[in-house]
Coordinates of C-alpha atoms in Angstrom, one line a residue:
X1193 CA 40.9 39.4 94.6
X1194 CA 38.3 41.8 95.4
X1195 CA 34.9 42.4 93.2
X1196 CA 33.6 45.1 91.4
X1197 CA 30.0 45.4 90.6
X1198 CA 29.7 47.1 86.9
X1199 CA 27.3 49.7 86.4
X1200 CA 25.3 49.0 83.1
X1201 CA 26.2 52.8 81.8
X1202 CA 29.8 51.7 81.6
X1203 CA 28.7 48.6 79.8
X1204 CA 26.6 50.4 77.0
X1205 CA 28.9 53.3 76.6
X1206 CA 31.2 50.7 75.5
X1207 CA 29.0 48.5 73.3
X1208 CA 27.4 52.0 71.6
X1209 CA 31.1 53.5 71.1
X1210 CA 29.2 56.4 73.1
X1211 CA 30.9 59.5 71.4
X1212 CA 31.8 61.6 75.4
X1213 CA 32.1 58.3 77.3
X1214 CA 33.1 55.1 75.3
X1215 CA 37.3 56.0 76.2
X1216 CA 36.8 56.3 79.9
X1217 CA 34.5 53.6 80.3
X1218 CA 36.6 51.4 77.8
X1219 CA 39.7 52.4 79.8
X1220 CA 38.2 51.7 83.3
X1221 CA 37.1 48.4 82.1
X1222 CA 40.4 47.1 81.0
X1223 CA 42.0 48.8 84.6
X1224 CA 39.1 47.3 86.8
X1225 CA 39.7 43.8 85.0
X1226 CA 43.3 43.8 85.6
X1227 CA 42.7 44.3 89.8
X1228 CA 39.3 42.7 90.5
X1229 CA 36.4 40.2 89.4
X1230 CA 34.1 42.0 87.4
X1231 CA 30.0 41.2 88.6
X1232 CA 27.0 41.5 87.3
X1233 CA 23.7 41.4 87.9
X1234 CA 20.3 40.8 86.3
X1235 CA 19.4 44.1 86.4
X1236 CA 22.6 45.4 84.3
X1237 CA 22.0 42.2 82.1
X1238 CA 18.6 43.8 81.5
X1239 CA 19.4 47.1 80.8
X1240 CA 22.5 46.0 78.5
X1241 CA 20.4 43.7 76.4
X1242 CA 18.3 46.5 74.9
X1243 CA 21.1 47.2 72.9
X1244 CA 20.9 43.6 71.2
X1245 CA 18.8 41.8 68.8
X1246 CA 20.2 38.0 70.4
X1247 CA 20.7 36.8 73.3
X1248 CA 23.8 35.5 72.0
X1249 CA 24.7 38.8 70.9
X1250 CA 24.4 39.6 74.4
X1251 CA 26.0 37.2 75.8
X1252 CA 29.4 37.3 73.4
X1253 CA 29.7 40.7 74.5
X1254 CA 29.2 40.1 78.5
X1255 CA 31.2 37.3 78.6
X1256 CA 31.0 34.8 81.6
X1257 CA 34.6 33.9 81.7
X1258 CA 34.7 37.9 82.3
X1259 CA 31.6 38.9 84.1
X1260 CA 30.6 36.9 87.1
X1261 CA 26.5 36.7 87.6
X1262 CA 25.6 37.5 91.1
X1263 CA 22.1 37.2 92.0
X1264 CA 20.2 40.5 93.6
X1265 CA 20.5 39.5 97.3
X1266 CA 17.1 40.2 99.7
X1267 CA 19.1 42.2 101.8
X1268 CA 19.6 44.3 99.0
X1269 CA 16.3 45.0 98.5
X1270 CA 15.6 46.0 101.7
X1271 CA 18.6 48.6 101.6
X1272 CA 17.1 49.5 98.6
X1273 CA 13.6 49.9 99.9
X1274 CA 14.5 52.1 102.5
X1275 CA 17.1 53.8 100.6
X1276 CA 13.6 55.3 97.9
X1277 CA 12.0 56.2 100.5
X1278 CA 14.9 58.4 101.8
X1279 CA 14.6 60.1 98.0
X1280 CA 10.9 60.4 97.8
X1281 CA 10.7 62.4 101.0
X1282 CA 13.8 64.7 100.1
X1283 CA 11.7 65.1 96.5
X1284 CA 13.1 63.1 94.1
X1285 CA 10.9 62.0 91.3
X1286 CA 7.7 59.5 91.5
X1287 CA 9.1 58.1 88.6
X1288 CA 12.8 57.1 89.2
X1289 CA 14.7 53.8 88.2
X1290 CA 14.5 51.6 90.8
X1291 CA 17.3 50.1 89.4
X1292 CA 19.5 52.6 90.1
X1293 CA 18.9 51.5 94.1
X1294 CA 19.0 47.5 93.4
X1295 CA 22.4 48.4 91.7
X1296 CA 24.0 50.6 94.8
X1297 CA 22.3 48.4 97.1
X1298 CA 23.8 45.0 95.9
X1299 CA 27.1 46.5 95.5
X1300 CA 26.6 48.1 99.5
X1301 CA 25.5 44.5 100.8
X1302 CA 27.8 42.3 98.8
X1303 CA 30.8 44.6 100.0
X1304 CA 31.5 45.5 96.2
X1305 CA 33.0 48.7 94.7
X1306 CA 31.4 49.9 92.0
X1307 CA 32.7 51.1 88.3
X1308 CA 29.5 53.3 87.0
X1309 CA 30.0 57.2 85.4
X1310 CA 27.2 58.3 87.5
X1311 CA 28.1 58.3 90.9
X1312 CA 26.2 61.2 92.4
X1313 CA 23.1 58.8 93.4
X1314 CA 25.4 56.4 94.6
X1315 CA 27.4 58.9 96.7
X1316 CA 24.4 59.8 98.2
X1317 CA 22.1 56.9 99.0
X1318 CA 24.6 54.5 99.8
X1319 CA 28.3 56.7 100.9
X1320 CA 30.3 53.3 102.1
X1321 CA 30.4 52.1 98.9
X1322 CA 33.6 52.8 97.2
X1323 CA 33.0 54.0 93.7
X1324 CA 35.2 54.0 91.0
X1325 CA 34.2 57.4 88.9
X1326 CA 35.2 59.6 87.3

């Protein structure tokens, strides 16, 4: 069974019941379960747990049993590394997310696809990665 790395925007539009994306992301979810492992990392944890008082709030909601934790790999963070450096000089913003890298990078080293609703970073920083979008 293969793995698929979940973007933390799926995550939250489905724990907010966001109004334009809560049905896809809900939808890809359930499909993505069905076919694949579904990972995490501690980055997604992070960003997910700003929507929750508890860490047991938090963790009822990203289940274990469901979401495999995966450590951020060092290879990762050297794709990741060289991939912000490949945005800075084509003028993206000082300010960017790292996290936005770590994700794409761990799913491009771990040989993950990866369920987010904003692939266009992901497309282009790291293009072998097989995104599931929509």
């Amino acid at each position: 069974m293969t793995a698929v790395l979940v973007d933390s925007n799926v995550l939250l539009d489905v724990a907010t019941g966001d109004p334009r994306w809560s049905e896809w992301s809900s939808a890809a979810l359930e499909r993505t379960a069905d076919e694949a492992i579904l990972v995490i990392n501690p980055l997604v944890y992070a960003e997910v747990s700003v929507g929750f008082t508890a860490i047991e709030e938090l963790e009822a909601a990203l289940p274990a049993d469901l979401y495999r934790r995966e450590d951020l790999p060092y290879e990762a963070a050297f794709l990741v590394g060289k991939s912000f450096v490949h945005y800075r000089r084509g003028g993206g913003a000082k300010g960017s997310p790292l996290r936005d890298f770590y994700i794409g990078a761990h799913a491009a080293v771990a040989g993950h696809r990866l369920l987010t609703r904003d692939a266009a970073r992901y497309r282009t920083y790291f293009p072998k990665v097989e995104l599931i979008a929509p």
